[in-house]
mmCIF file of C-alpha atoms in Angstrom:
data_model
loop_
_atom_site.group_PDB
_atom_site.id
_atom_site.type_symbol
_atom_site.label_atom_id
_atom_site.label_comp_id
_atom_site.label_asym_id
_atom_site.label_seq_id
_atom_site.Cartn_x
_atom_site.Cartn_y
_atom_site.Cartn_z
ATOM 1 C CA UNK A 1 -4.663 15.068 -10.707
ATOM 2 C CA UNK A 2 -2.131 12.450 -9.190
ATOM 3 C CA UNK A 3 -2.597 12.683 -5.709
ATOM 4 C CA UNK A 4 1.003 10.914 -5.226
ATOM 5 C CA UNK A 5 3.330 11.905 -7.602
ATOM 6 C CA UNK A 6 6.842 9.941 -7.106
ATOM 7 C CA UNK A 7 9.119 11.141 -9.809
ATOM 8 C CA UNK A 8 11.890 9.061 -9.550
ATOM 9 C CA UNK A 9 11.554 5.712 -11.709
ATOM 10 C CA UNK A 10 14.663 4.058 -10.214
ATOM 11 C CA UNK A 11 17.343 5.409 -8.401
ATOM 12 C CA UNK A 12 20.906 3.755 -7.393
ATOM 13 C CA UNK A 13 23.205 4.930 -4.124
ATOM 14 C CA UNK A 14 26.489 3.419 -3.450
ATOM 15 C CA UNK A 15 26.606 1.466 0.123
ATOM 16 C CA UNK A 16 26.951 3.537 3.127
ATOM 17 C CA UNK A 17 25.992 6.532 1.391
ATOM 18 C CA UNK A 18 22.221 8.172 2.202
ATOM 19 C CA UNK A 19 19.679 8.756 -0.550
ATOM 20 C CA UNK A 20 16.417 10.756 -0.948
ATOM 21 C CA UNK A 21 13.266 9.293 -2.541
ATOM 22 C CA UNK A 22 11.316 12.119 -3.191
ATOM 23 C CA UNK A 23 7.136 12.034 -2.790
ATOM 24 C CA UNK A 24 4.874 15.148 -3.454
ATOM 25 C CA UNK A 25 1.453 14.950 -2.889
ATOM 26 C CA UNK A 26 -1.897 16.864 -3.441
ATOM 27 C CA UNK A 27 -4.909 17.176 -1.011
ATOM 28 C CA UNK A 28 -7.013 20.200 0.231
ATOM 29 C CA UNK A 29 -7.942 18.749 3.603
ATOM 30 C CA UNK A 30 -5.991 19.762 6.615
ATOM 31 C CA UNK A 31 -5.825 16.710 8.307
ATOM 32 C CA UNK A 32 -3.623 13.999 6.212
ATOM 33 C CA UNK A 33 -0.925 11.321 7.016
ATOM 34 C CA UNK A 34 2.074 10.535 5.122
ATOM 35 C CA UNK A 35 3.131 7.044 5.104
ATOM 36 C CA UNK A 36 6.391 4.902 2.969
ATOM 37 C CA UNK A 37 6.361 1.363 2.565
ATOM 38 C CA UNK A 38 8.780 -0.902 0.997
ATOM 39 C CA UNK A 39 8.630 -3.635 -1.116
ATOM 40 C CA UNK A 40 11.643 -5.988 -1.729
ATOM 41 C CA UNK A 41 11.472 -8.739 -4.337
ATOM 42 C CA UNK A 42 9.706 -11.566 -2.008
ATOM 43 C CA UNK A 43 6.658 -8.755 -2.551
ATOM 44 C CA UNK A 44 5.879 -8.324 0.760
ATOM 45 C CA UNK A 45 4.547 -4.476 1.693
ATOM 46 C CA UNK A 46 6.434 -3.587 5.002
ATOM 47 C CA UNK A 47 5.503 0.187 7.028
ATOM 48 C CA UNK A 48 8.383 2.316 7.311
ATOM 49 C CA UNK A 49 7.469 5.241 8.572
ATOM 50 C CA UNK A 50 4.742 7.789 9.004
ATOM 51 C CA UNK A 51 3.972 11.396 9.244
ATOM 52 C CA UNK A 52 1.013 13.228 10.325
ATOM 53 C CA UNK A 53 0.154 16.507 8.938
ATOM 54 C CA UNK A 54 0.260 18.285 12.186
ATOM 55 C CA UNK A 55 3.190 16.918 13.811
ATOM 56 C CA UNK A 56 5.261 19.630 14.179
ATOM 57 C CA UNK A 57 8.906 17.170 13.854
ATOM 58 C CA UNK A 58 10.232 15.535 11.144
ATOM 59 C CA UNK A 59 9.526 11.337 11.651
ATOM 60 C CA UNK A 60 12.429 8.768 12.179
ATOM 61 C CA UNK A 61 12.577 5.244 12.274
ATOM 62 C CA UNK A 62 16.057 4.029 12.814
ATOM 63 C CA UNK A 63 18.225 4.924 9.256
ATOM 64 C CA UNK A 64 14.900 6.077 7.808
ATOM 65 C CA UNK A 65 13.793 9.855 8.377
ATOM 66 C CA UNK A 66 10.866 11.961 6.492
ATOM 67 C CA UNK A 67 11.509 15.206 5.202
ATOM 68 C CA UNK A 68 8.584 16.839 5.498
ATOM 69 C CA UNK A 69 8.279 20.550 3.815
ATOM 70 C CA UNK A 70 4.470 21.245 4.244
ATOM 71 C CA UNK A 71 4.165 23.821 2.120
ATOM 72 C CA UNK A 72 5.859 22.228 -1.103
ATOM 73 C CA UNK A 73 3.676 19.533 -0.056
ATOM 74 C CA UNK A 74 6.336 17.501 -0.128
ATOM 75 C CA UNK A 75 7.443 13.657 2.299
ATOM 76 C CA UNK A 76 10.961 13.278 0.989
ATOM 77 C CA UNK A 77 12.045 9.861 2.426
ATOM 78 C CA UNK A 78 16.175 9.648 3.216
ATOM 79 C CA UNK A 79 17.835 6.655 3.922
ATOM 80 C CA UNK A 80 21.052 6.892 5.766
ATOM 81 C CA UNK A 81 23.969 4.734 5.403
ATOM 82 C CA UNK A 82 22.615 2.385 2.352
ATOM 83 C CA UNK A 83 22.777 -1.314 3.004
ATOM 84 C CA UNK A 84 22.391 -3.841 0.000
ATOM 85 C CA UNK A 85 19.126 -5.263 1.769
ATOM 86 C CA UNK A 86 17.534 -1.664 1.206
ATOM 87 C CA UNK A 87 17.582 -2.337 -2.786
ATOM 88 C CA UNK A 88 13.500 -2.331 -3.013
ATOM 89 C CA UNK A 89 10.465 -0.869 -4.719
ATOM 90 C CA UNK A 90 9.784 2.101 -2.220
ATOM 91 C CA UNK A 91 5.940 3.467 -2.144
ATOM 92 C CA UNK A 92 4.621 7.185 -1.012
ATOM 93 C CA UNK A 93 1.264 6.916 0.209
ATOM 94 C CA UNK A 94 -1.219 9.417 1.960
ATOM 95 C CA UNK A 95 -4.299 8.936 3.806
ATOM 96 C CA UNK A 96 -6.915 11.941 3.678
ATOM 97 C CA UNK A 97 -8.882 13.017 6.346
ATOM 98 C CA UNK A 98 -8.507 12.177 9.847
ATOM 99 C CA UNK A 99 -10.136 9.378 9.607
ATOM 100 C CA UNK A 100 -9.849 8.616 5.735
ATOM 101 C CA UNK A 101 -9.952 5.137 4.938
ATOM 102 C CA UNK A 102 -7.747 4.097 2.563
ATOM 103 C CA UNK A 103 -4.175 5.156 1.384
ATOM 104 C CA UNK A 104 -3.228 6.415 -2.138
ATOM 105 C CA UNK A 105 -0.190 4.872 -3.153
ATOM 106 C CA UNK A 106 2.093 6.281 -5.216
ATOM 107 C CA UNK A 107 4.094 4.616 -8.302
ATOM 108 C CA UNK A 108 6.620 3.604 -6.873
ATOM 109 C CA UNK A 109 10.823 4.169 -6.892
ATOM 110 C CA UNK A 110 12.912 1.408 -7.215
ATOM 111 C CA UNK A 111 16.010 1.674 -5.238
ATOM 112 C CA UNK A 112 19.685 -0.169 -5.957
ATOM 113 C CA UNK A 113 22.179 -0.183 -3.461
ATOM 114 C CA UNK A 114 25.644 -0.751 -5.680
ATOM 115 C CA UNK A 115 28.515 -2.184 -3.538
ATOM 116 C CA UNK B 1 -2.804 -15.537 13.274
ATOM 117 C CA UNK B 2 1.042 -13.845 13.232
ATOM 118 C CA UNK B 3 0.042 -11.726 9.999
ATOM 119 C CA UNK B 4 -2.284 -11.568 7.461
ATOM 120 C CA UNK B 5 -2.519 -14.646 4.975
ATOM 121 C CA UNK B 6 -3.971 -14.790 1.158
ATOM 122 C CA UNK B 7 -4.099 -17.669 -0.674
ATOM 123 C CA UNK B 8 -3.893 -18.685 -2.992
ATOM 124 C CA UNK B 9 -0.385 -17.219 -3.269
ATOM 125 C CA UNK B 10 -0.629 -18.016 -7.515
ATOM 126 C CA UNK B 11 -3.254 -18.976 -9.410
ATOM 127 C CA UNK B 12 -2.930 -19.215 -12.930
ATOM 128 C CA UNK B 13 -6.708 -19.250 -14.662
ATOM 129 C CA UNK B 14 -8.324 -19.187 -18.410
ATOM 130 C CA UNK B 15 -9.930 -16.445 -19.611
ATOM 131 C CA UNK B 16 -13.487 -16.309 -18.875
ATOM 132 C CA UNK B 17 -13.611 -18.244 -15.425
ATOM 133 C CA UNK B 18 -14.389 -17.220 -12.010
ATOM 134 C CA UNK B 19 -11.391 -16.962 -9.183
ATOM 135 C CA UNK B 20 -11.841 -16.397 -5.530
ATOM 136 C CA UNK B 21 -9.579 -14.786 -3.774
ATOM 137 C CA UNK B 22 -9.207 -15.433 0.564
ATOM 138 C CA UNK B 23 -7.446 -13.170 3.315
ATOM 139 C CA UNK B 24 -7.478 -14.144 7.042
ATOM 140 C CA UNK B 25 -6.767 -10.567 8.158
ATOM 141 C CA UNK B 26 -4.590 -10.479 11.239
ATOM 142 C CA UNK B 27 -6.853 -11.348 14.298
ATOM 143 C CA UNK B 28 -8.264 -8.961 15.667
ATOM 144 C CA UNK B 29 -8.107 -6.435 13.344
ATOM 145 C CA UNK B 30 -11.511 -4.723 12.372
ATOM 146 C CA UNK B 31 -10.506 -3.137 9.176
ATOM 147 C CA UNK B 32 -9.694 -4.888 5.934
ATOM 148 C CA UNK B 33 -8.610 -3.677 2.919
ATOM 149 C CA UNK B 34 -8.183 -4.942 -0.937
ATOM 150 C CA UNK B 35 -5.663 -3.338 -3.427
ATOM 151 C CA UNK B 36 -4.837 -4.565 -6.871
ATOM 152 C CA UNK B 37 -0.934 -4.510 -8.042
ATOM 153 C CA UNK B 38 -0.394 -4.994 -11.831
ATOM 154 C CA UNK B 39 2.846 -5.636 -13.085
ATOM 155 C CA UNK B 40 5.900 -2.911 -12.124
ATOM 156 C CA UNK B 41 2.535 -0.973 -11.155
ATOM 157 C CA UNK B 42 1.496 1.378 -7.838
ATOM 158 C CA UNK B 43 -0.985 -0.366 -5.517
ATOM 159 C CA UNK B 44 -4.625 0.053 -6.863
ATOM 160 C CA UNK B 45 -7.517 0.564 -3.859
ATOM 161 C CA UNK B 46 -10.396 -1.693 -4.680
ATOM 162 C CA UNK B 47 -12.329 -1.990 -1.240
ATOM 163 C CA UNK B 48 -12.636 -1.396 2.170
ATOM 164 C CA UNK B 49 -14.233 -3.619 5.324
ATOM 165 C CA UNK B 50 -15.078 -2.128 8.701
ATOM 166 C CA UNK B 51 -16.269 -5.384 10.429
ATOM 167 C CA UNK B 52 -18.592 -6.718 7.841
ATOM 168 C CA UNK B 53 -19.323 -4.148 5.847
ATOM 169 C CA UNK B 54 -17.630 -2.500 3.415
ATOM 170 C CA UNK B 55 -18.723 1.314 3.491
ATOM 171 C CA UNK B 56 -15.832 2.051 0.635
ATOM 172 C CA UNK B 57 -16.343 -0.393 -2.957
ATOM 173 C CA UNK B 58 -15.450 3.098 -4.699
ATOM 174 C CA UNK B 59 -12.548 1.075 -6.529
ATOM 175 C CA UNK B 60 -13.887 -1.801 -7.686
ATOM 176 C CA UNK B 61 -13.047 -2.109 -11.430
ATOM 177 C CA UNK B 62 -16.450 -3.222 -12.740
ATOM 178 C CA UNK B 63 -19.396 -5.349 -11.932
ATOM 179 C CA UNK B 64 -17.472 -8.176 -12.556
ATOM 180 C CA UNK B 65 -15.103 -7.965 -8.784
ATOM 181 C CA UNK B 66 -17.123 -8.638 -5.689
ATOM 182 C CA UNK B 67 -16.108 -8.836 -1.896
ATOM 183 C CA UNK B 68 -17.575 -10.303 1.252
ATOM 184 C CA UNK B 69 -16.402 -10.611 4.939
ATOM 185 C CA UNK B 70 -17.927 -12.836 7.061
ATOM 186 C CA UNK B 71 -17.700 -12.796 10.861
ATOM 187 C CA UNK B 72 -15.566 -10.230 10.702
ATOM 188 C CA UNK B 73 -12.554 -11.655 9.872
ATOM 189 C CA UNK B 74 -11.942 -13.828 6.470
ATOM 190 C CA UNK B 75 -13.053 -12.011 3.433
ATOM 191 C CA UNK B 76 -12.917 -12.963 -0.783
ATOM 192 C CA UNK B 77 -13.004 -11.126 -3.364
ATOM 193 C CA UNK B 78 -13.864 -12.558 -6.487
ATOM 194 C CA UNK B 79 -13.871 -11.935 -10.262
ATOM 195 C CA UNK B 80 -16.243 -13.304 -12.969
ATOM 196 C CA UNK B 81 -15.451 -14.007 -16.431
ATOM 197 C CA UNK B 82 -11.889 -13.180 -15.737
ATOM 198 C CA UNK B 83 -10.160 -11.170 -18.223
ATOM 199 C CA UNK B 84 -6.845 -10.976 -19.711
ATOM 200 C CA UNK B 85 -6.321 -7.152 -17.448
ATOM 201 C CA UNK B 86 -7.122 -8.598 -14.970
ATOM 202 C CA UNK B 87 -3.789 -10.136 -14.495
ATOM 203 C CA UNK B 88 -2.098 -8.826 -11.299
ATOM 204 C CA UNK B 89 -0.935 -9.117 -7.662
ATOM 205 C CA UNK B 90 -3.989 -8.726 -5.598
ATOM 206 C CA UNK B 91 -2.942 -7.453 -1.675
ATOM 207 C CA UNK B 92 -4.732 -7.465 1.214
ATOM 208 C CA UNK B 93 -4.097 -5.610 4.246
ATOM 209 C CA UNK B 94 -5.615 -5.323 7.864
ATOM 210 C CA UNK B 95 -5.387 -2.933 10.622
ATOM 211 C CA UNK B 96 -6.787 -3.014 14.085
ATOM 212 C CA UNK B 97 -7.796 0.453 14.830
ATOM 213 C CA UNK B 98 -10.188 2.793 12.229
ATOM 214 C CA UNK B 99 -7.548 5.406 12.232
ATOM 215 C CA UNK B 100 -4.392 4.409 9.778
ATOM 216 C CA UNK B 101 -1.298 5.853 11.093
ATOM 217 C CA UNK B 102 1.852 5.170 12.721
ATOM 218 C CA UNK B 103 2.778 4.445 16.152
ATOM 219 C CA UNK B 104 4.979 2.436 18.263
ATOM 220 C CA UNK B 105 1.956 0.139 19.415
ATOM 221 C CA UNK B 106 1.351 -0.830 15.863
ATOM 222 C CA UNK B 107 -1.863 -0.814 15.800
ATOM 223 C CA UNK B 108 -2.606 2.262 13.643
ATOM 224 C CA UNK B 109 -0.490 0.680 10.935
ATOM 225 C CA UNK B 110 -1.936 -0.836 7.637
ATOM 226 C CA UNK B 111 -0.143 -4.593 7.522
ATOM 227 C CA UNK B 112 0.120 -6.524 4.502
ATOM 228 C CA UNK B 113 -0.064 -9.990 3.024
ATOM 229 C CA UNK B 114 1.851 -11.304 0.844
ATOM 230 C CA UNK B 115 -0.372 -11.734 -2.084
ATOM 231 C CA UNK B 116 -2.283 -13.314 -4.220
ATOM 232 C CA UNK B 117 -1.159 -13.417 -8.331
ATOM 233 C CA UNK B 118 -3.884 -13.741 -10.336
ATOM 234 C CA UNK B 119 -2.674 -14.541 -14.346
ATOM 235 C CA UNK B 120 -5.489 -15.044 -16.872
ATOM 236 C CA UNK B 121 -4.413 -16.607 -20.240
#
């Protein structure tokens, strides 16, 4: 079973408006961390934001927040106020365990910010 | 150094050779990962350093990929016999502390290079 499963293939928002990437994911363990990256076209990976599995709050980072719905299993990422520099590949990712050591990337959404 | 540098940055090989592959992980940084991008692709694990050792080779395609760290910083990965699949972006990344997470220090968080693309004819 896909242990990231982002559904969305591409997506497109208009500038200034928000949009949700959605990410489910699939573990057992208790202790996990949720984690979005971006890629623009230069193909550089850059950290967004995290989420750990016990944090009782919803993450934010500036225009970027996590939706976090624990029991859909479920790190919806929302972008608020699109810019045209947000048009990227966006990645889901999830590290199991505490102290797992590696993240599980997802496939991947790419986003287009339309002015 | 600033971040964490691959190179080569392309190389373009024939089918059949060997490539190496080189990361200079950020300094500092104990652990040192290798994933493997192919083409409009998800980010493939392939290994995992903690110092010099690498207690997690669980995605290493085949016999024919290989990694070492020395000195606990610069690490290759290589391929032998290349093949045509083997075409991709191969990423490295580096963190300082064990734990991968977020945080405001930074230090929790997984940094990336920019890449190495490997194309075998």
């Amino acid at each position: 079973a896909q242990k990231i499963t982002q559904t969305q293939p591409g997506m497109f928002v208009q500038e200034k408006e928000a949009v949700t990437l959605d990410c489910t994911y699939d573990t057992s363990d208790p202790s996990y961390g949720l984690f979005w990256y971006k890629q623009p076209s230069s193909g550089e990976m850059i950290f967004l934001i995290y989420q750990g599995s016990y944090d009782q709050q919803n993450a934010t980072e500036g225009r970027y927040s996590l939706n976090f719905q624990k029991a859909r299993k479920s790190a919806n990422l929302v972008i608020s106020a699109s810019q045209l520099g947000d048009s990227a590949m966006y990645f889901c990712a999830m590290r199991e365990g505490r102290y797992g050591n590696k993240l599980v990337f997802g496939a991947g959404t790419i986003l287009r910010v339309k002015s | 150094g600033a971040g964490v540098s691959q190179s080569p940055s392309n190389k373009v090989t024939e089918k059949g050779k060997d490539v190496e592959l080189r990361c200079d992980p950020i300094s500092g940084h104990t652990a040192l990962y290798w994933y493997r991008q192919s083409l409009g692709q998800g980010l493939e694990f392939l290994i995992y350093f903690q110092g010099n050792s690498a207690p997690d080779k669980s995605g290493l395609p085949s016999d024919r990929f290989s990694a070492e760290r020395t000195g606990g910083s610069v690490s290759t990965l290589t391929i032998q016999r290349t093949q045509q699949e083997d075409s991709a972006v191969y990423l490295c990344a580096s963190s300082l502390a064990r734990r991968l997470a977020g945080g405001p220090s930074g230090a929790n968080v997984l940094t990336f290079g920019a890449g190495s693309r490997l194309t075998v004819l």
